């Protein structure tokens, strides 16, 4: 596995691979890799000849009161996991290389970034899409694979690529969960003892909404109330539970394409999760963590 910290070398490597007729696939991450990230790697290998994984904790997408300094990092372990999983190139730029000066020009994510995560984290998606645009320009992939775990982000990345003509395919992969339903996240490393148990409220709330919908309820009001009832568990501070379409608009009638999104704080840890109702939580791959 190649490990490249240099933007120039990364671009040269990718261009050389493409010049040889190889399809380059890309998985952007913030590192502290888990099985969710590694399934994105597997999926990329099925769709491309070469897999690039980037590890970059992007300061631009963290608010001033957020966990940038505490965000878990372990490059040694990431290197090992990526190598074992067959990643061809690990791109690990440092902050000074990515942002030699504070970027004055940034991507404006538009109205899909206004609600939910965008409302809870002002400026977050401008930071995400700006770094993703930079990474796409540096890696120049044919396909990028992102996780549905960050649903609003995945939909925004898809629109970024389409609206700004990046000329690459965006593939959205299902959420990988632990056997008890908790969605894998680097931030789960913060969950200890009671918090780990309490965190199950998110996936339980999603299942409760799904069950009520399968039972015939198609009005978003009662479905959201049912979900919030379950989300309001001891040790859990719900932030939102919303039923939206792929453009993050609230729906008037719920159908199989409707997505239920939740965010809650468990202790000091902020967690998010979601389900596409027609697919269901149980359809997501589950792994022993
Ligand atoms: P992150 O390192 O958290 O920025 O995530 C990097 C990529 O991995 C994003 O596309 C995420 O949506 C995806 N990802 C994170 N957790 C999961 C998960 N549990 N299942 C599938 N994809 C995930």
PDB file of N, CA, C and O and ligand atoms in Angstrom, residues 28-30 34 36-37 40 71 146-147 149-150 174-176 184, ligand 1:
ATOM      1  N   UNK A  28     -13.415   8.887   1.063  1.00  0.00           N
ATOM      2  CA  UNK A  28     -12.926   9.927   1.980  1.00  0.00           C
ATOM      3  C   UNK A  28     -13.333   9.616   3.418  1.00  0.00           C
ATOM      4  O   UNK A  28     -14.488   9.252   3.671  1.00  0.00           O
ATOM      5  N   UNK A  29     -12.397   9.751   4.362  1.00  0.00           N
ATOM      6  CA  UNK A  29     -12.704   9.505   5.785  1.00  0.00           C
ATOM      7  C   UNK A  29     -11.943  10.495   6.670  1.00  0.00           C
ATOM      8  O   UNK A  29     -11.033  11.171   6.218  1.00  0.00           O
ATOM      9  N   UNK A  30     -12.350  10.486   7.946  1.00  0.00           N
ATOM     10  CA  UNK A  30     -11.582  11.230   8.952  1.00  0.00           C
ATOM     11  C   UNK A  30     -10.759  10.267   9.820  1.00  0.00           C
ATOM     12  O   UNK A  30     -10.289  10.632  10.898  1.00  0.00           O
ATOM     13  N   UNK A  34     -13.200   1.992  11.186  1.00  0.00           N
ATOM     14  CA  UNK A  34     -13.973   0.884  11.737  1.00  0.00           C
ATOM     15  C   UNK A  34     -14.572   0.096  10.570  1.00  0.00           C
ATOM     16  O   UNK A  34     -14.376   0.465   9.402  1.00  0.00           O
ATOM     17  N   UNK A  36     -17.428  -0.013   9.349  1.00  0.00           N
ATOM     18  CA  UNK A  36     -18.260   0.793   8.430  1.00  0.00           C
ATOM     19  C   UNK A  36     -17.416   1.363   7.304  1.00  0.00           C
ATOM     20  O   UNK A  36     -17.767   1.257   6.120  1.00  0.00           O
ATOM     21  N   UNK A  37     -16.271   1.953   7.657  1.00  0.00           N
ATOM     22  CA  UNK A  37     -15.354   2.471   6.634  1.00  0.00           C
ATOM     23  C   UNK A  37     -14.851   1.325   5.741  1.00  0.00           C
ATOM     24  O   UNK A  37     -14.747   1.467   4.526  1.00  0.00           O
ATOM     25  N   UNK A  40     -16.984   0.214   3.028  1.00  0.00           N
ATOM     26  CA  UNK A  40     -16.935   1.148   1.891  1.00  0.00           C
ATOM     27  C   UNK A  40     -15.751   0.779   0.999  1.00  0.00           C
ATOM     28  O   UNK A  40     -15.833   0.851  -0.236  1.00  0.00           O
ATOM     29  N   UNK A  71     -11.143  14.605  18.660  1.00  0.00           N
ATOM     30  CA  UNK A  71     -11.577  13.597  17.686  1.00  0.00           C
ATOM     31  C   UNK A  71     -10.576  12.441  17.678  1.00  0.00           C
ATOM     32  O   UNK A  71      -9.362  12.660  17.603  1.00  0.00           O
ATOM     33  N   UNK A 146     -19.608   6.731  -0.410  1.00  0.00           N
ATOM     34  CA  UNK A 146     -19.877   7.369   0.882  1.00  0.00           C
ATOM     35  C   UNK A 146     -20.940   6.564   1.625  1.00  0.00           C
ATOM     36  O   UNK A 146     -21.642   5.749   1.026  1.00  0.00           O
ATOM     37  N   UNK A 147     -21.056   6.806   2.929  1.00  0.00           N
ATOM     38  CA  UNK A 147     -21.969   6.015   3.757  1.00  0.00           C
ATOM     39  C   UNK A 147     -23.307   6.707   3.964  1.00  0.00           C
ATOM     40  O   UNK A 147     -23.360   7.916   4.154  1.00  0.00           O
ATOM     41  N   UNK A 149     -24.932   6.309   6.551  1.00  0.00           N
ATOM     42  CA  UNK A 149     -24.929   6.674   7.965  1.00  0.00           C
ATOM     43  C   UNK A 149     -25.035   8.199   8.125  1.00  0.00           C
ATOM     44  O   UNK A 149     -25.713   8.702   9.005  1.00  0.00           O
ATOM     45  N   UNK A 150     -24.330   8.927   7.250  1.00  0.00           N
ATOM     46  CA  UNK A 150     -24.416  10.389   7.241  1.00  0.00           C
ATOM     47  C   UNK A 150     -25.301  10.780   6.056  1.00  0.00           C
ATOM     48  O   UNK A 150     -24.815  11.241   5.025  1.00  0.00           O
ATOM     49  N   UNK A 174     -24.932   1.205   2.428  1.00  0.00           N
ATOM     50  CA  UNK A 174     -25.768   1.106   3.636  1.00  0.00           C
ATOM     51  C   UNK A 174     -24.968   1.260   4.925  1.00  0.00           C
ATOM     52  O   UNK A 174     -23.750   1.083   4.946  1.00  0.00           O
ATOM     53  N   UNK A 175     -25.691   1.574   5.985  1.00  0.00           N
ATOM     54  CA  UNK A 175     -25.081   1.779   7.306  1.00  0.00           C
ATOM     55  C   UNK A 175     -24.700   0.444   7.938  1.00  0.00           C
ATOM     56  O   UNK A 175     -25.543  -0.457   8.043  1.00  0.00           O
ATOM     57  N   UNK A 176     -23.471   0.342   8.370  1.00  0.00           N
ATOM     58  CA  UNK A 176     -23.031  -0.865   9.071  1.00  0.00           C
ATOM     59  C   UNK A 176     -23.293  -0.676  10.565  1.00  0.00           C
ATOM     60  O   UNK A 176     -22.966   0.372  11.128  1.00  0.00           O
ATOM     61  N   UNK A 184     -22.221   1.940  13.561  1.00  0.00           N
ATOM     62  CA  UNK A 184     -20.798   2.142  13.812  1.00  0.00           C
ATOM     63  C   UNK A 184     -20.427   3.605  13.550  1.00  0.00           C
ATOM     64  O   UNK A 184     -20.901   4.215  12.591  1.00  0.00           O
TER      65      UNK A 184
HETATM   66  P1  LIG B   1     -16.095   9.718   8.757  1.00  0.00           P
HETATM   67  O1  LIG B   1     -14.733   9.148   8.933  1.00  0.00           O
HETATM   68  O2  LIG B   1     -16.974   9.590   9.958  1.00  0.00           O
HETATM   69  O3  LIG B   1     -16.083  11.091   8.155  1.00  0.00           O
HETATM   70  O4  LIG B   1     -16.812   8.798   7.671  1.00  0.00           O
HETATM   71  C1  LIG B   1     -16.219   8.547   6.426  1.00  0.00           C
HETATM   72  C2  LIG B   1     -17.214   7.827   5.549  1.00  0.00           C
HETATM   73  O5  LIG B   1     -17.600   6.607   6.166  1.00  0.00           O
HETATM   74  C3  LIG B   1     -18.500   8.632   5.329  1.00  0.00           C
HETATM   75  O6  LIG B   1     -18.929   8.458   3.985  1.00  0.00           O
HETATM   76  C4  LIG B   1     -19.441   8.002   6.301  1.00  0.00           C
HETATM   77  O7  LIG B   1     -20.803   8.144   5.949  1.00  0.00           O
HETATM   78  C5  LIG B   1     -19.010   6.547   6.251  1.00  0.00           C
HETATM   79  N1  LIG B   1     -19.438   5.830   7.439  1.00  0.00           N
HETATM   80  C6  LIG B   1     -19.251   6.179   8.734  1.00  0.00           C
HETATM   81  N2  LIG B   1     -19.846   5.294   9.550  1.00  0.00           N
HETATM   82  C7  LIG B   1     -20.446   4.367   8.766  1.00  0.00           C
HETATM   83  C8  LIG B   1     -21.236   3.213   9.007  1.00  0.00           C
HETATM   84  N3  LIG B   1     -21.535   2.813  10.233  1.00  0.00           N
HETATM   85  N4  LIG B   1     -21.682   2.517   7.945  1.00  0.00           N
HETATM   86  C9  LIG B   1     -21.391   2.906   6.678  1.00  0.00           C
HETATM   87  N5  LIG B   1     -20.653   3.980   6.378  1.00  0.00           N
HETATM   88  C10 LIG B   1     -20.186   4.704   7.408  1.00  0.00           C
END
